[in-house]
Structures are given as structure tokens and as C-alpha cells.
Coordinates of C-alpha atoms in Angstrom, one line a residue:
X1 CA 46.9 -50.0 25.2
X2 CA 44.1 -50.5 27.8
X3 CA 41.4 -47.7 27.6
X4 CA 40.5 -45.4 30.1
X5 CA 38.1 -45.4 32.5
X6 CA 36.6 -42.7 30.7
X7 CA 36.8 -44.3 27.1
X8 CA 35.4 -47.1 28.8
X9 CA 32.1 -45.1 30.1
X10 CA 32.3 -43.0 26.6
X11 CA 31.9 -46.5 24.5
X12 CA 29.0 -48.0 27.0
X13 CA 27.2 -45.3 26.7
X14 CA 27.3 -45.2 22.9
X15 CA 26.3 -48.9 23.0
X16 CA 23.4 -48.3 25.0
X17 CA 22.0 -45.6 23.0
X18 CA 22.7 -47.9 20.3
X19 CA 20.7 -50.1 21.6
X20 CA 17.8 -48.1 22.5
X21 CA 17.1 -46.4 18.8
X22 CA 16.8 -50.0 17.4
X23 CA 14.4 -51.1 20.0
X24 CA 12.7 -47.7 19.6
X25 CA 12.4 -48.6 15.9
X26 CA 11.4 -52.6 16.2
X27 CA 8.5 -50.8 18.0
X28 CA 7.2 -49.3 15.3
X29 CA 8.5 -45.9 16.3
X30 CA 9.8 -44.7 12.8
X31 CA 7.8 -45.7 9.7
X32 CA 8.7 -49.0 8.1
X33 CA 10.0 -49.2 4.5
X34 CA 7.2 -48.3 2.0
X35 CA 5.3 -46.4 4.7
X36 CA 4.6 -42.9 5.7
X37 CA 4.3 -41.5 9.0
X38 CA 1.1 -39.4 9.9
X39 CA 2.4 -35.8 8.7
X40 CA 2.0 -32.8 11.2
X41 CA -1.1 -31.8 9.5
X42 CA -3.6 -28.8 11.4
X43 CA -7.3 -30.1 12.2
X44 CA -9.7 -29.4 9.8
X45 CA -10.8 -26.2 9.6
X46 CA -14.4 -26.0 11.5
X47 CA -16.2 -23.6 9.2
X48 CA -15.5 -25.3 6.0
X49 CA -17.2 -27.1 2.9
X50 CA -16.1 -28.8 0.3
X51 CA -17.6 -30.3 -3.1
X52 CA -15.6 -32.4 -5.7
X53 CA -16.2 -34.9 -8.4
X54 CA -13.3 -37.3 -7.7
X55 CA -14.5 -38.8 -11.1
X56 CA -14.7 -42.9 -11.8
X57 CA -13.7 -44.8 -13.5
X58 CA -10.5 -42.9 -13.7
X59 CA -7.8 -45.0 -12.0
X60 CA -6.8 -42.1 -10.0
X61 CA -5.1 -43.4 -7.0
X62 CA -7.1 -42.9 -3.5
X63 CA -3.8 -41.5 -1.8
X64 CA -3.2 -39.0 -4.4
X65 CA -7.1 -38.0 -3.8
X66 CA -6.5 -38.1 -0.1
X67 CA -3.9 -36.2 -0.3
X68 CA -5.9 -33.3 -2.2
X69 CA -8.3 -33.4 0.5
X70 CA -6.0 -32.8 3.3
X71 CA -4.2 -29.7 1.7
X72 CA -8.2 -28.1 2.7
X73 CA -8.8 -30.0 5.0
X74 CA -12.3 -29.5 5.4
X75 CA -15.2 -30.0 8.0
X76 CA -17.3 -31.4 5.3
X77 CA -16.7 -33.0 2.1
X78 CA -18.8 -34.0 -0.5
X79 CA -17.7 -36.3 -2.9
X80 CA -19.6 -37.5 -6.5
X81 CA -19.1 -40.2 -8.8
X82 CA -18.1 -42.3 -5.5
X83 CA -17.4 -45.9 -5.3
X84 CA -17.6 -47.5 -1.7
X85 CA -14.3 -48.6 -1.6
X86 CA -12.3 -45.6 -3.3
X87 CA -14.4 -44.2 -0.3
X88 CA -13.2 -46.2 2.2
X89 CA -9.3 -45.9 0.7
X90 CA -9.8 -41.7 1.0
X91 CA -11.2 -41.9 4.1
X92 CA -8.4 -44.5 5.5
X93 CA -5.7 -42.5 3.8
X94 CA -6.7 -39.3 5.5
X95 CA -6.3 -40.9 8.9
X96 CA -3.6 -42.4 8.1
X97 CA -1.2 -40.3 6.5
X98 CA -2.8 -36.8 7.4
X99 CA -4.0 -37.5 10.7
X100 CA -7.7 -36.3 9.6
X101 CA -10.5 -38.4 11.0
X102 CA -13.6 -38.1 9.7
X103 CA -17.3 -40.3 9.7
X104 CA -19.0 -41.5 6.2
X105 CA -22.7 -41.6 4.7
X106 CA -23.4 -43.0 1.5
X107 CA -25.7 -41.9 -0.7
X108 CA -25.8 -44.8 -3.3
X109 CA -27.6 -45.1 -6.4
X110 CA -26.4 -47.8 -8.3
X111 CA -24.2 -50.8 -8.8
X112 CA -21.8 -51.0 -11.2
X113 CA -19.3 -53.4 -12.2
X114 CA -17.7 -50.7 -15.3
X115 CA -17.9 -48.3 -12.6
X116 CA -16.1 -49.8 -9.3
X117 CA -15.4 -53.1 -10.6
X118 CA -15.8 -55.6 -8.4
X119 CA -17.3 -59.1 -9.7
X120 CA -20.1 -59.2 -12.1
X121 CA -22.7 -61.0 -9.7
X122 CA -22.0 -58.2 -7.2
X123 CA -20.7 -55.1 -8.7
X124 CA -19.4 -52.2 -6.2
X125 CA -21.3 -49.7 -5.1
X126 CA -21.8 -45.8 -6.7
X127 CA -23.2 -42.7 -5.8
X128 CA -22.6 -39.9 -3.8
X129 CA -20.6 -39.5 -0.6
X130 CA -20.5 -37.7 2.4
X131 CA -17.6 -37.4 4.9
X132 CA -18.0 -35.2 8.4
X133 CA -15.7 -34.7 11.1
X134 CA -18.2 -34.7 13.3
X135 CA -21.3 -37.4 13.2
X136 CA -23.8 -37.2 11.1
X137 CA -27.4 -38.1 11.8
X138 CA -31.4 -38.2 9.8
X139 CA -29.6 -39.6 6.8
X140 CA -31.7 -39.5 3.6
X141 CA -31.0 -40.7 0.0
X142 CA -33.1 -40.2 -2.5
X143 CA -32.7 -41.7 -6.4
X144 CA -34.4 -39.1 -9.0
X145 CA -37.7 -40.6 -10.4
X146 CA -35.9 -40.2 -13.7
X147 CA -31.6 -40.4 -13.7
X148 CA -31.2 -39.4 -17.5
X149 CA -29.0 -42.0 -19.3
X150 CA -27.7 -42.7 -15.3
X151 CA -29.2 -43.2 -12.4
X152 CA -28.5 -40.3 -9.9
X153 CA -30.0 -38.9 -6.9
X154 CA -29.4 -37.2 -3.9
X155 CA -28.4 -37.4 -0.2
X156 CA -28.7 -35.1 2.9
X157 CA -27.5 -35.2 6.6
X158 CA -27.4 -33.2 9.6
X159 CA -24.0 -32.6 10.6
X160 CA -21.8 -30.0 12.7
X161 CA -20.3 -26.9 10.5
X162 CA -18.5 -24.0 12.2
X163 CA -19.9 -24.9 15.5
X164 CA -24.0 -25.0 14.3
X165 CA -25.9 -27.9 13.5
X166 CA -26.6 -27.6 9.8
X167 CA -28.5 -29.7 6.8
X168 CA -26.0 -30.9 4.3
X169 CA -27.2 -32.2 0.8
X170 CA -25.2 -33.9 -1.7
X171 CA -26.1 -34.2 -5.1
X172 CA -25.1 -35.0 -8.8
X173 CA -28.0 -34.5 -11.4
X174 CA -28.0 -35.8 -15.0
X175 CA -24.6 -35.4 -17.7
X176 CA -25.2 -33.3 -20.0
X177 CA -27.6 -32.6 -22.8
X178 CA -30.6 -33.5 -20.6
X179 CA -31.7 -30.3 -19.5
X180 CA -35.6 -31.3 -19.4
X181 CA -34.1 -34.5 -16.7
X182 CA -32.1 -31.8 -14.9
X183 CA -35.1 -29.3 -14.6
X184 CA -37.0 -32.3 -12.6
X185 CA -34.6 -32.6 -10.0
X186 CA -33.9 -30.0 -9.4
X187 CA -37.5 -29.5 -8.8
X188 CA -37.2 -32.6 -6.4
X189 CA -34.0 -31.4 -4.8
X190 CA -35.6 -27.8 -4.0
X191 CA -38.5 -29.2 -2.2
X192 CA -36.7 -30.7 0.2
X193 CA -34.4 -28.1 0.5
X194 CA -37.5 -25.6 1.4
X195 CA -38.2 -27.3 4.2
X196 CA -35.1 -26.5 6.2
X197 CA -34.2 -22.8 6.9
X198 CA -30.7 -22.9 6.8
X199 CA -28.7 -25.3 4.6
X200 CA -25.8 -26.5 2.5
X201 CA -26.0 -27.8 -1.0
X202 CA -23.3 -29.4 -2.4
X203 CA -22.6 -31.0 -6.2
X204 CA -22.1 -31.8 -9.5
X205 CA -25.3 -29.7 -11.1
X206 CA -23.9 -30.3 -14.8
X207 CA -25.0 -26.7 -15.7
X208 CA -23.7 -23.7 -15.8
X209 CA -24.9 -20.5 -13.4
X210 CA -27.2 -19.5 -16.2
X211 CA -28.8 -22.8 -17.1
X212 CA -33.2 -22.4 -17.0
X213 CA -33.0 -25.9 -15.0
X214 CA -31.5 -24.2 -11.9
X215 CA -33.7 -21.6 -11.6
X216 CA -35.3 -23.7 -9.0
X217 CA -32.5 -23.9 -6.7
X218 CA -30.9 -20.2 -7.3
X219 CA -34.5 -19.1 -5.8
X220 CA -33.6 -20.8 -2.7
X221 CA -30.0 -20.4 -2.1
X222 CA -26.8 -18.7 -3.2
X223 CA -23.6 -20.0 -4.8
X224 CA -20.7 -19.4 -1.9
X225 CA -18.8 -17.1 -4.6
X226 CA -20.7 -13.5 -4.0
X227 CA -20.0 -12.5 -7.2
X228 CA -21.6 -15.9 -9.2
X229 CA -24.9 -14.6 -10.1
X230 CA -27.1 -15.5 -13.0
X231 CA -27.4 -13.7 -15.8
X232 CA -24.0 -12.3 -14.5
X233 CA -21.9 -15.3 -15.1
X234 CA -18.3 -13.1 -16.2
X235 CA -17.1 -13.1 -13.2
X236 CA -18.1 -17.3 -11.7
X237 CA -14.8 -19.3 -12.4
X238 CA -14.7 -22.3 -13.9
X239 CA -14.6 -25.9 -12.8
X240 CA -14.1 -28.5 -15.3
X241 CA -11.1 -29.5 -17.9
X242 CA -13.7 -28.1 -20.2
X243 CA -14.0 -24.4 -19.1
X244 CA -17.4 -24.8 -17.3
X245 CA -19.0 -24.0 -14.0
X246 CA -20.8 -27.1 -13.0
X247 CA -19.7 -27.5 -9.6
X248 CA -21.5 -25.5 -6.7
X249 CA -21.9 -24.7 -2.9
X250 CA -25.0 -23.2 -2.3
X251 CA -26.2 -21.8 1.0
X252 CA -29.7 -21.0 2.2
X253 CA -29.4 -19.1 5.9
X254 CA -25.6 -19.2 5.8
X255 CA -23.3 -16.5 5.3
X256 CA -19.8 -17.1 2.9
X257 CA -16.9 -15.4 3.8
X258 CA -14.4 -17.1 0.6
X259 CA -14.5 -19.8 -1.9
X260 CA -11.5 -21.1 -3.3
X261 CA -11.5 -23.5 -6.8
X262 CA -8.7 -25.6 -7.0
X263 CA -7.5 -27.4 -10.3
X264 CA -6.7 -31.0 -9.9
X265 CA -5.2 -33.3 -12.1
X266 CA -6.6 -36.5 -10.3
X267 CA -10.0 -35.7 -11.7
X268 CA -11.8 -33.5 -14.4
X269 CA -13.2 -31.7 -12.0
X270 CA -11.5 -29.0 -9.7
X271 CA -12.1 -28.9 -6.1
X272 CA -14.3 -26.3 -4.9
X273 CA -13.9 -25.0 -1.5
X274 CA -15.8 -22.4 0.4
X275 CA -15.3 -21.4 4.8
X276 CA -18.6 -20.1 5.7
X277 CA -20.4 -17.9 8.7
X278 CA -22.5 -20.0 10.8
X279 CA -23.9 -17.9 13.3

């Protein structure tokens, strides 16, 4: 039987829709085996900070990290124990997949091969990070005059947060064990905080609320959770595998509103999150 004039029209224009999904696709309008399209994320949220030490050398995947990240999907994130190029796989992965685009400083302090591998004559680079949604300018990175058994330092920026132009700092002080080392930079860290009315410290401090060597920083600031206080430290939540607090937000001039800590199981550390009051 001959069709129809209307089978006729029915089947060309099945063909041509056909037709017009593959070329849709050989355009690179749906994801490619293997890939993922950019998810249908929010924007970062303007008024928040994050700290977290993505720890190295783990061989935690940079996706899996990203992916962390975006759940928050802060304004600010500072990162420790950060290799350059897990650095640049975050930051790549968070555009990427998540649709978050955000600028880099580095705040590096050493090279090491056992670290971020790399080849022996030139190891990767390690350190701290610090990644903005909006630019970041007056970058400084300092290296403690003494590290401890590691070298370790700190950086700062000035960078956009909830609208207000604020200092950020970025810091990881000395493992454990070396309180004396700690109680130094923390005298180097405060002095420079000093100088600026309002600002954000972020980090590793490898002590808990209470610890003597912090005393120099709790005189300037405030942890972002209200009710972390020294000698009141009931009530601070931990942040490491091992039941501790050693991971802070402090804020000098800036107001908290919440802080969130969020267990991981990409690092020993949890994330710590806090949206702030900027005006």
C-alpha cells in the first residue's frame, strides 16, 4: 500500500527531528561519554568563608575535593597543605563541573617532591592556597623564621567578601608537639594582623581553643563559632579524625552570623564554614 499524504509528512518530519538531535549532539550539546555536564549549581554565596586542610599526600582525587567545595560554595576558600597542581585540578573542576569560577594566590613555602611529586630536579610546589570569586590584590606570603620540623608560613590578600573589601590571611603553623614554634608565629601572624582593622584569618593552627600559643591571636580576633571561647572549650566542635579543634575562622571587625563543620572523608580534616556580616 502507498502511504498517505499524511504518513508521508508524519515520517519527514520524524526524520528531520532525527536529524537535528544528532547534529545537536556532534556539537557538543550533550556531554560526551566519560564527561559531565556543568550541574545547575547557585553562585557562591557572597558573604561566605571557608577553611580546609585538603591534606597531601593523600591521593584524594581533585574532583572528589571539588566536589566538596561546591556543596558550600563559598566566596572565599582557604586551602592548606596545597600542592599547585591539586590546586589547579580544584579550581578547574569547580568551573567545570559546578559552574563556580573563582581566581587563585599562592602562598607557597616549599617544594616537595614526597609532597606533590613531580620530578626530583623540580619537585611541585606546597603551601597554602587561596581561591576568590572576586580578584584578589596586595598579595603577601610570608615563610615563619622557624617552620618546626616543616617549613610553613603564611599568606594574605585583599579580596571582596559580602560586598566589602576585606583582608584575608591564610595560614598553617607547625604539626604538633611544637608549641614553643607555634607561639612564634603566631606572634608573627598577629602583628600583621594588627595592622588592619577588619580581617579574616583562616587555617590550620594545630592547637586547640585553649592552647597558651594562641593567646596572641584570640586577643585580636574571634573564632566565627560565638560560643568557641577559651577556657570554655565544651561547647567548640571538633575538626580532625582525631577529635580536635585545630581548624579556625577568626574575624577581627567582622560580625558571624553561623559556622557550619563539615566531616569529610577526602581529608583528615573537616571543612569548616562560616557566612559572615560585612557591613
Amino acid at each position: 500500500m502507498v502511504p498517505g499524504r499524511g504518513m508521508r509528512l508524519l515520517t519527514g518530519a520524524l526524520i528531520v527531528a532525527c536529524l537535528a538531535l544528532v547534529g545537536h549532539g556532534a556539537r557538543g550539546g550533550a556531554p560526551s561519554a566519560g564527561s559531565l555536564p556543568v550541574e545547575a549549581v547557585r553562585d557562591v554565596v557572597p558573604n561566605r568563608v571557608m577553611t580546609w586542610n585538603i591534606c597531601n599526600p593523600c591521593e584524594e582525587g581533585n574532583a572528589d575535593r571539588a566536589a566538596e567545595i561546591a556543596t558550600y560554595a563559598p566566596q572565599v576558600i582557604g586551602l592548606q597543605e596545597a600542592c599547585v597542581r591539586d590546586v589547579e585540578g580544584i579550581r578547574d573542576e569547580l568551573e567545570r563541573r559546578h559552574g563556580l569560577v573563582y581566581h587563585v594566590a599562592y602562598g607557597t613555602v616549599l617544594r616537595n617532591w614526597g609532597r606533590c611529586g613531580g620530578v626530583p630536579w623540580n619537585p611541585g610546589a606546597y603551601g597554602q592556597a587561596i581561591l576568590s570569586a572576586a580578584p584578589m590584590t596586595d598579595l603577601v606570603n610570608v615563610e615563619y623564621p622557624d617552620g618546626g620540623s616543616e617549613d610553613r608560613g603564611y599568606m594574605a590578600v585583599t579580596t571582596t567578601v559580602g560586598g566589602q573589601r576585606l583582608r584575608v590571611f591564610n595560614t598553617h603553623l607547625a604539626e604538633r608537639r611544637q608549641e614553643a614554634v607555634r607561639a612564634d608565629q603566631t606572634g608573627v601572624l598577629a602583628a600583621e594582623v594588627a595592622r588592619h582593622k577588619r580581617a579574616i584569618v583562616l587555617g590550620d593552627f594545630n592547637a586547640v581553643p585553649d592552647a597558651p600559643e594562641l593567646a596572641a591571636i584570640w586577643k585580636l580576633a574571634a573564632d566565627a563559632d560565638a560560643r568557641c571561647r577559651p577556657p570554655l572549650t565544651g561547647d567548640c566542635r571538633t575538626t580532625t579524625d582525631w577529635q580536635s579543634k585545630f581548624d579556625y575562622i577568626f574575624l577581627r571587625g567582622v560580625v558571624p552570623l553561623k559556622q557550619g563543620v563539615h566531616p569529610t572523608s577526602y581529608s583528615d580534616h573537616d571543612l569548616v564554614h562560616a557566612d559572615l556580616d560585612t557591613t
